PDB file of C-alpha atoms in Angstrom:
ATOM      1  CA  MET A  23       4.629  22.581  14.139  1.00  0.00           C
ATOM      2  CA  ARG A  24       6.623  20.192  11.599  1.00  0.00           C
ATOM      3  CA  ALA A  25       7.628  21.820   8.510  1.00  0.00           C
ATOM      4  CA  LEU A  26       6.396  20.374   5.547  1.00  0.00           C
ATOM      5  CA  ASP A  27       8.049  21.947   2.798  1.00  0.00           C
ATOM      6  CA  ARG A  28      10.128  18.350   1.996  1.00  0.00           C
ATOM      7  CA  PRO A  29       9.747  14.846   3.255  1.00  0.00           C
ATOM      8  CA  ALA A  30      10.270  14.152   6.811  1.00  0.00           C
ATOM      9  CA  GLN A  31      13.276  11.918   7.196  1.00  0.00           C
ATOM     10  CA  GLN A  32      12.565  10.256  10.936  1.00  0.00           C
ATOM     11  CA  GLN A  33      11.897   6.499  11.205  1.00  0.00           C
ATOM     12  CA  GLU A  34       8.219   5.450  12.291  1.00  0.00           C
ATOM     13  CA  GLN A  35       8.169   3.608  15.354  1.00  0.00           C
ATOM     14  CA  MET A  36       5.885   0.548  14.106  1.00  0.00           C
ATOM     15  CA  ASP A  37       9.156  -0.561  11.946  1.00  0.00           C
ATOM     16  CA  ALA A  38      11.384  -0.808  14.775  1.00  0.00           C
ATOM     17  CA  ALA A  39      12.469  -4.587  15.131  1.00  0.00           C
ATOM     18  CA  ASP A  40      12.055  -4.635  18.564  1.00  0.00           C
ATOM     19  CA  LEU A  41       8.734  -3.704  18.547  1.00  0.00           C
ATOM     20  CA  ASP A  42       6.390  -6.016  20.962  1.00  0.00           C
ATOM     21  CA  PRO A  43       4.364  -8.360  19.266  1.00  0.00           C
ATOM     22  CA  ALA A  44       1.172  -7.765  20.858  1.00  0.00           C
ATOM     23  CA  THR A  45       1.962  -3.939  20.394  1.00  0.00           C
ATOM     24  CA  TYR A  46       2.442  -5.074  16.568  1.00  0.00           C
ATOM     25  CA  ALA A  47      -0.664  -6.824  16.124  1.00  0.00           C
ATOM     26  CA  ARG A  48      -2.835  -4.094  17.591  1.00  0.00           C
ATOM     27  CA  ILE A  49      -1.229  -1.643  15.766  1.00  0.00           C
ATOM     28  CA  LEU A  50      -1.779  -3.678  12.666  1.00  0.00           C
ATOM     29  CA  THR A  51      -5.845  -3.706  13.474  1.00  0.00           C
ATOM     30  CA  ASP A  52      -5.871  -0.432  14.328  1.00  0.00           C
ATOM     31  CA  LEU A  53      -4.192   0.457  10.801  1.00  0.00           C
ATOM     32  CA  ALA A  54      -7.246  -1.813   9.222  1.00  0.00           C
ATOM     33  CA  GLN A  55      -9.671   0.509  10.980  1.00  0.00           C
ATOM     34  CA  VAL A  56      -7.814   3.731   9.577  1.00  0.00           C
ATOM     35  CA  ASN A  57      -8.070   2.421   5.929  1.00  0.00           C
ATOM     36  CA  ARG A  58     -11.811   1.630   6.493  1.00  0.00           C
ATOM     37  CA  TRP A  59     -12.452   5.201   7.765  1.00  0.00           C
ATOM     38  CA  THR A  60     -10.117   6.809   5.321  1.00  0.00           C
ATOM     39  CA  PHE A  61     -11.287   4.444   2.053  1.00  0.00           C
ATOM     40  CA  ALA A  62      -8.021   3.799   1.390  1.00  0.00           C
ATOM     41  CA  ALA A  63      -8.853   0.396  -0.554  1.00  0.00           C
ATOM     42  CA  ARG A  64     -10.890   2.417  -3.407  1.00  0.00           C
ATOM     43  CA  PRO A  65      -8.325   3.858  -5.228  1.00  0.00           C
ATOM     44  CA  THR A  66      -6.840   0.205  -5.692  1.00  0.00           C
ATOM     45  CA  LEU A  67      -9.930  -1.134  -6.428  1.00  0.00           C
ATOM     46  CA  ASP A  68     -10.686   1.006  -8.925  1.00  0.00           C
ATOM     47  CA  PHE A  69      -7.425   0.470 -10.721  1.00  0.00           C
ATOM     48  CA  VAL A  70      -7.930  -3.264 -10.335  1.00  0.00           C
ATOM     49  CA  ALA A  71     -11.360  -2.977 -12.178  1.00  0.00           C
ATOM     50  CA  ARG A  72      -9.620  -0.702 -14.945  1.00  0.00           C
ATOM     51  CA  ALA A  73      -6.383  -3.414 -15.616  1.00  0.00           C
ATOM     52  CA  VAL A  74      -8.785  -6.523 -15.357  1.00  0.00           C
ATOM     53  CA  LYS A  75     -11.411  -5.241 -17.846  1.00  0.00           C
ATOM     54  CA  GLU A  76     -13.093  -8.157 -19.021  1.00  0.00           C
ATOM     55  CA  ARG A  77     -10.588 -11.030 -18.004  1.00  0.00           C
ATOM     56  CA  ASP A  78     -12.009 -13.653 -15.856  1.00  0.00           C
ATOM     57  CA  ARG A  79      -8.932 -14.327 -14.315  1.00  0.00           C
ATOM     58  CA  PHE A  80      -5.558 -12.521 -13.098  1.00  0.00           C
ATOM     59  CA  SER A  81      -2.867 -12.783 -10.526  1.00  0.00           C
ATOM     60  CA  LEU A  82      -1.872 -10.432  -8.043  1.00  0.00           C
ATOM     61  CA  LEU A  83       1.186  -9.152  -5.642  1.00  0.00           C
ATOM     62  CA  ASP A  84       0.456  -6.802  -2.471  1.00  0.00           C
ATOM     63  CA  VAL A  85       3.793  -5.465  -1.449  1.00  0.00           C
ATOM     64  CA  GLY A  86       3.356  -4.514   2.563  1.00  0.00           C
ATOM     65  CA  PHE A  87       0.353  -6.447   3.090  1.00  0.00           C
ATOM     66  CA  GLY A  88      -0.102  -5.295   6.956  1.00  0.00           C
ATOM     67  CA  ASP A  89      -3.448  -6.635   8.261  1.00  0.00           C
ATOM     68  CA  GLY A  90      -4.482  -8.041   4.901  1.00  0.00           C
ATOM     69  CA  ASP A  91      -7.552  -5.767   4.464  1.00  0.00           C
ATOM     70  CA  LEU A  92      -6.695  -4.461   0.816  1.00  0.00           C
ATOM     71  CA  LEU A  93      -6.086  -8.283  -0.389  1.00  0.00           C
ATOM     72  CA  ARG A  94      -9.298  -9.000   1.662  1.00  0.00           C
ATOM     73  CA  ALA A  95     -11.172  -6.054  -0.199  1.00  0.00           C
ATOM     74  CA  ILE A  96      -9.828  -7.388  -3.808  1.00  0.00           C
ATOM     75  CA  ALA A  97     -10.858 -10.986  -2.993  1.00  0.00           C
ATOM     76  CA  ARG A  98     -14.409  -9.881  -2.139  1.00  0.00           C
ATOM     77  CA  TRP A  99     -14.458  -7.605  -5.290  1.00  0.00           C
ATOM     78  CA  ALA A 100     -13.533 -10.396  -7.697  1.00  0.00           C
ATOM     79  CA  ARG A 101     -15.597 -13.081  -6.052  1.00  0.00           C
ATOM     80  CA  LYS A 102     -18.762 -10.718  -6.514  1.00  0.00           C
ATOM     81  CA  ARG A 103     -17.900 -10.657 -10.331  1.00  0.00           C
ATOM     82  CA  GLY A 104     -17.141 -14.346 -10.931  1.00  0.00           C
ATOM     83  CA  ILE A 105     -13.528 -13.393 -11.644  1.00  0.00           C
ATOM     84  CA  ARG A 106     -10.460 -15.890 -10.412  1.00  0.00           C
ATOM     85  CA  ALA A 107      -8.348 -13.904  -8.556  1.00  0.00           C
ATOM     86  CA  THR A 108      -5.070 -15.477  -7.335  1.00  0.00           C
ATOM     87  CA  LEU A 109      -4.113 -13.083  -4.511  1.00  0.00           C
ATOM     88  CA  THR A 110      -0.601 -13.347  -3.101  1.00  0.00           C
ATOM     89  CA  GLY A 111       0.618 -10.732  -0.120  1.00  0.00           C
ATOM     90  CA  ILE A 112       4.353 -10.183   0.860  1.00  0.00           C
ATOM     91  CA  ASP A 113       5.270  -8.461   3.876  1.00  0.00           C
ATOM     92  CA  LEU A 114       8.966  -7.862   5.555  1.00  0.00           C
ATOM     93  CA  ASN A 115       8.006  -7.973   8.896  1.00  0.00           C
ATOM     94  CA  PRO A 116       7.473 -11.866   9.810  1.00  0.00           C
ATOM     95  CA  ARG A 117       4.750 -11.592  12.168  1.00  0.00           C
ATOM     96  CA  SER A 118       2.371 -10.168   9.549  1.00  0.00           C
ATOM     97  CA  ALA A 119       1.429 -13.119   7.869  1.00  0.00           C
ATOM     98  CA  ALA A 120       0.133 -15.029  10.992  1.00  0.00           C
ATOM     99  CA  ILE A 121      -2.001 -11.939  12.026  1.00  0.00           C
ATOM    100  CA  ALA A 122      -3.172 -11.661   8.438  1.00  0.00           C
ATOM    101  CA  ALA A 123      -4.393 -14.961   8.330  1.00  0.00           C
ATOM    102  CA  ALA A 124      -6.246 -14.832  11.481  1.00  0.00           C
ATOM    103  CA  ALA A 125      -8.297 -11.936   9.954  1.00  0.00           C
ATOM    104  CA  THR A 126      -8.885 -13.455   6.851  1.00  0.00           C
ATOM    105  CA  PRO A 127     -12.229 -15.865   6.394  1.00  0.00           C
ATOM    106  CA  ARG A 128     -11.508 -19.480   4.878  1.00  0.00           C
ATOM    107  CA  HIS A 129     -13.629 -18.693   1.897  1.00  0.00           C
ATOM    108  CA  LEU A 130     -11.333 -15.927   0.933  1.00  0.00           C
ATOM    109  CA  PRO A 131      -8.133 -17.785  -0.507  1.00  0.00           C
ATOM    110  CA  ILE A 132      -5.108 -15.154  -0.080  1.00  0.00           C
ATOM    111  CA  ASP A 133      -1.345 -16.737   0.173  1.00  0.00           C
ATOM    112  CA  TYR A 134       0.171 -14.267   2.654  1.00  0.00           C
ATOM    113  CA  ARG A 135       3.807 -14.640   2.792  1.00  0.00           C
ATOM    114  CA  THR A 136       6.865 -12.726   4.346  1.00  0.00           C
ATOM    115  CA  GLY A 137      10.549 -12.009   3.105  1.00  0.00           C
ATOM    116  CA  ASP A 138      11.726  -9.653   0.420  1.00  0.00           C
ATOM    117  CA  TYR A 139       9.686  -9.153  -2.255  1.00  0.00           C
ATOM    118  CA  ARG A 140      12.074  -9.042  -5.086  1.00  0.00           C
ATOM    119  CA  ALA A 141      13.320 -12.799  -4.495  1.00  0.00           C
ATOM    120  CA  HIS A 142       9.516 -13.526  -4.213  1.00  0.00           C
ATOM    121  CA  VAL A 143       8.682 -11.675  -7.327  1.00  0.00           C
ATOM    122  CA  GLU A 144      11.826 -13.641  -9.356  1.00  0.00           C
ATOM    123  CA  ALA A 145      10.852 -16.720  -7.877  1.00  0.00           C
ATOM    124  CA  ALA A 146       6.934 -16.518  -8.790  1.00  0.00           C
ATOM    125  CA  GLU A 147       8.104 -15.776 -12.389  1.00  0.00           C
ATOM    126  CA  ALA A 148      10.452 -18.320 -12.893  1.00  0.00           C
ATOM    127  CA  ASP A 149       7.945 -21.048 -11.527  1.00  0.00           C
ATOM    128  CA  GLY A 150       7.065 -22.177 -14.730  1.00  0.00           C
ATOM    129  CA  GLN A 151       4.085 -21.493 -17.202  1.00  0.00           C
ATOM    130  CA  ASN A 152       1.742 -18.669 -15.908  1.00  0.00           C
ATOM    131  CA  GLY A 153       4.344 -17.821 -13.229  1.00  0.00           C
ATOM    132  CA  GLY A 154       4.627 -14.257 -11.987  1.00  0.00           C
ATOM    133  CA  PHE A 155       2.271 -11.648 -11.453  1.00  0.00           C
ATOM    134  CA  ASP A 156      -0.414  -9.611 -13.628  1.00  0.00           C
ATOM    135  CA  LEU A 157      -0.607  -6.848 -11.204  1.00  0.00           C
ATOM    136  CA  ILE A 158       1.699  -5.479  -8.438  1.00  0.00           C
ATOM    137  CA  VAL A 159      -0.053  -2.846  -6.255  1.00  0.00           C
ATOM    138  CA  SER A 160       1.114  -1.659  -2.405  1.00  0.00           C
ATOM    139  CA  SER A 161      -1.050   0.151   0.018  1.00  0.00           C
ATOM    140  CA  LEU A 162       0.680   3.245   2.064  1.00  0.00           C
ATOM    141  CA  VAL A 163       3.672   1.580   1.736  1.00  0.00           C
ATOM    142  CA  ALA A 164       5.824   3.930  -0.246  1.00  0.00           C
ATOM    143  CA  HIS A 165       6.382   6.726   2.452  1.00  0.00           C
ATOM    144  CA  HIS A 166       8.310   3.888   4.223  1.00  0.00           C
ATOM    145  CA  MET A 167      10.670   3.258   1.754  1.00  0.00           C
ATOM    146  CA  THR A 168      14.066   5.102   1.385  1.00  0.00           C
ATOM    147  CA  PRO A 169      14.770   6.941  -2.030  1.00  0.00           C
ATOM    148  CA  ALA A 170      17.053   3.999  -3.003  1.00  0.00           C
ATOM    149  CA  GLU A 171      14.367   1.730  -1.735  1.00  0.00           C
ATOM    150  CA  LEU A 172      11.495   2.987  -3.603  1.00  0.00           C
ATOM    151  CA  HIS A 173      13.561   3.505  -7.184  1.00  0.00           C
ATOM    152  CA  ASP A 174      14.311  -0.228  -6.883  1.00  0.00           C
ATOM    153  CA  PHE A 175      10.612  -0.997  -5.998  1.00  0.00           C
ATOM    154  CA  LEU A 176       9.356   1.027  -8.948  1.00  0.00           C
ATOM    155  CA  ARG A 177      12.026  -0.541 -11.205  1.00  0.00           C
ATOM    156  CA  VAL A 178      11.049  -4.303 -10.111  1.00  0.00           C
ATOM    157  CA  MET A 179       7.168  -3.541 -10.845  1.00  0.00           C
ATOM    158  CA  GLU A 180       8.172  -1.775 -14.033  1.00  0.00           C
ATOM    159  CA  GLU A 181       9.774  -4.862 -14.982  1.00  0.00           C
ATOM    160  CA  HIS A 182       7.574  -7.616 -13.807  1.00  0.00           C
ATOM    161  CA  ALA A 183       4.406  -6.659 -13.624  1.00  0.00           C
ATOM    162  CA  ARG A 184       2.633  -8.303 -16.871  1.00  0.00           C
ATOM    163  CA  ILE A 185      -0.630  -5.982 -16.977  1.00  0.00           C
ATOM    164  CA  GLY A 186       0.369  -2.821 -14.705  1.00  0.00           C
ATOM    165  CA  TRP A 187       0.950  -1.232 -11.486  1.00  0.00           C
ATOM    166  CA  HIS A 188      -0.272   0.450  -8.398  1.00  0.00           C
ATOM    167  CA  ILE A 189       0.886   2.565  -5.735  1.00  0.00           C
ATOM    168  CA  ASN A 190      -1.469   4.012  -3.412  1.00  0.00           C
ATOM    169  CA  ASP A 191       0.333   6.470  -0.651  1.00  0.00           C
ATOM    170  CA  LEU A 192      -0.452   9.504   1.324  1.00  0.00           C
ATOM    171  CA  HIS A 193      -0.442  13.352   0.204  1.00  0.00           C
ATOM    172  CA  ARG A 194       1.745  15.205   2.566  1.00  0.00           C
ATOM    173  CA  HIS A 195      -1.055  18.204   2.955  1.00  0.00           C
ATOM    174  CA  ARG A 196      -1.086  20.247   5.937  1.00  0.00           C
ATOM    175  CA  PHE A 197      -4.550  19.760   6.755  1.00  0.00           C
ATOM    176  CA  ALA A 198      -4.161  15.995   6.712  1.00  0.00           C
ATOM    177  CA  HIS A 199      -0.995  16.003   9.182  1.00  0.00           C
ATOM    178  CA  ILE A 200      -3.138  18.093  11.615  1.00  0.00           C
ATOM    179  CA  GLY A 201      -6.130  16.453  11.422  1.00  0.00           C
ATOM    180  CA  PHE A 202      -5.183  13.341  11.984  1.00  0.00           C
ATOM    181  CA  PRO A 203      -4.020  12.970  15.299  1.00  0.00           C
ATOM    182  CA  LEU A 204      -7.720  14.273  16.232  1.00  0.00           C
ATOM    183  CA  LEU A 205      -9.270  11.715  14.153  1.00  0.00           C
ATOM    184  CA  ALA A 206      -7.218   8.771  16.150  1.00  0.00           C
ATOM    185  CA  ARG A 207      -7.896  10.594  19.234  1.00  0.00           C
ATOM    186  CA  THR A 208     -11.476  10.332  18.748  1.00  0.00           C
ATOM    187  CA  MET A 209     -11.520   6.569  17.289  1.00  0.00           C
ATOM    188  CA  ARG A 210      -9.191   5.425  20.273  1.00  0.00           C
ATOM    189  CA  TRP A 211      -6.557   4.389  18.173  1.00  0.00           C
ATOM    190  CA  HIS A 212      -3.135   3.209  19.826  1.00  0.00           C
ATOM    191  CA  ARG A 213      -0.438   5.756  20.616  1.00  0.00           C
ATOM    192  CA  ILE A 214       1.544   4.810  17.946  1.00  0.00           C
ATOM    193  CA  VAL A 215      -0.874   4.735  15.495  1.00  0.00           C
ATOM    194  CA  ARG A 216      -1.691   7.908  15.745  1.00  0.00           C
ATOM    195  CA  GLU A 217       2.173   9.253  16.334  1.00  0.00           C
ATOM    196  CA  ASP A 218       3.306   7.244  13.349  1.00  0.00           C
ATOM    197  CA  GLY A 219       0.232   8.242  11.426  1.00  0.00           C
ATOM    198  CA  GLN A 220       0.989  12.040  11.574  1.00  0.00           C
ATOM    199  CA  LEU A 221       4.698  10.983  10.633  1.00  0.00           C
ATOM    200  CA  SER A 222       3.516   9.171   7.559  1.00  0.00           C
ATOM    201  CA  ILE A 223       1.802  11.968   6.107  1.00  0.00           C
ATOM    202  CA  ALA A 224       5.167  14.084   6.869  1.00  0.00           C
ATOM    203  CA  ARG A 225       7.110  11.534   5.039  1.00  0.00           C
ATOM    204  CA  ALA A 226       5.457  11.094   1.968  1.00  0.00           C
ATOM    205  CA  PHE A 227       5.254  13.146  -1.460  1.00  0.00           C
ATOM    206  CA  ARG A 228       3.341  15.803  -2.877  1.00  0.00           C
ATOM    207  CA  PRO A 229       2.117  15.464  -6.385  1.00  0.00           C
ATOM    208  CA  ARG A 230       4.893  17.504  -7.881  1.00  0.00           C
ATOM    209  CA  GLU A 231       7.354  15.381  -6.281  1.00  0.00           C
ATOM    210  CA  TRP A 232       6.499  12.085  -7.974  1.00  0.00           C
ATOM    211  CA  PRO A 233       7.571  12.989 -11.606  1.00  0.00           C
ATOM    212  CA  PRO A 234      11.092  13.743 -11.071  1.00  0.00           C
ATOM    213  CA  VAL A 235      11.024  10.247  -8.477  1.00  0.00           C
ATOM    214  CA  LEU A 236       9.301   8.150 -11.318  1.00  0.00           C
ATOM    215  CA  ALA A 237      12.445   9.761 -13.984  1.00  0.00           C
ATOM    216  CA  GLU A 238      14.840   8.977 -11.310  1.00  0.00           C
ATOM    217  CA  ALA A 239      13.692   5.331 -11.596  1.00  0.00           C
ATOM    218  CA  GLY A 240      14.108   5.329 -15.229  1.00  0.00           C
ATOM    219  CA  ILE A 241      10.138   5.300 -15.928  1.00  0.00           C
ATOM    220  CA  GLY A 242       8.836   7.502 -18.511  1.00  0.00           C
ATOM    221  CA  THR A 243       5.725   9.353 -18.834  1.00  0.00           C
ATOM    222  CA  GLU A 244       3.563   5.742 -19.095  1.00  0.00           C
ATOM    223  CA  ALA A 245       3.131   6.304 -15.432  1.00  0.00           C
ATOM    224  CA  ARG A 246       0.195   8.369 -13.985  1.00  0.00           C
ATOM    225  CA  VAL A 247       0.035  10.462 -10.821  1.00  0.00           C
ATOM    226  CA  ARG A 248      -3.739  10.901  -9.550  1.00  0.00           C
ATOM    227  CA  ARG A 249      -4.755  12.442  -6.747  1.00  0.00           C
ATOM    228  CA  ARG A 250      -7.783  10.822  -4.885  1.00  0.00           C
ATOM    229  CA  PHE A 251      -9.968  11.698  -1.737  1.00  0.00           C
ATOM    230  CA  PRO A 252      -9.075  11.749   0.954  1.00  0.00           C
ATOM    231  CA  PHE A 253      -5.542  13.261   1.117  1.00  0.00           C
ATOM    232  CA  ARG A 254      -4.277  10.424  -1.235  1.00  0.00           C
ATOM    233  CA  ILE A 255      -1.524  10.495  -4.008  1.00  0.00           C
ATOM    234  CA  CYS A 256      -1.857   7.304  -6.778  1.00  0.00           C
ATOM    235  CA  VAL A 257       0.843   6.236  -9.140  1.00  0.00           C
ATOM    236  CA  GLU A 258      -0.034   3.844 -11.817  1.00  0.00           C
ATOM    237  CA  ARG A 259       1.237   1.975 -14.760  1.00  0.00           C
ATOM    238  CA  LEU A 260      -0.738   0.023 -17.245  1.00  0.00           C
ATOM    239  CA  ARG A 261       0.274  -1.491 -20.336  1.00  0.00           C
TER     240      ARG A 261
END
């Protein structure tokens, strides 16, 4: 049994550059199902609601959108409330945009892009009046990052998100680590989803480990670390 006293360093299979395109598409589809079964969007939707308040419009960037399921949930949330949401996703994998776009109804206007999120944030901010993003979010992405990548990500969000930012990630918990493969087998999710899902839990942080990470990134006590059901840790900053 894997020790969970510290985050695992092993790389996940879905991050491999040579992964077969059809397999990658299947993995994203199955991960969207994982997210539905584990209520993954709820903490981010709660954050967006608290951040937007009485505003009638907002812009948001989702870093690492995958299948696009989180952005679709945010789009439906805003549409239901009559709020104008300008939603953009950026993903490092060039295959993700076509997969997410194919899963998105035409009445949900979401801009899916691929590439380096830093360059996209800076370009959007330089794009004249009202450029940039009110909110920057990510869901189940932070545990894929190296410590240096995570520090950079935190700094970029802190510097460029006008209203606030939110990280929704896993909790490195023994029960989740044991239980996820059982759920994955029951649901017949792809083998890589089952194996990477367990590794993702092992790569994630525990609540007490987040404050030092924030401090190393130069972010003070304004950022809050919250535990959310089931086995989620959310880190957020509201201005």
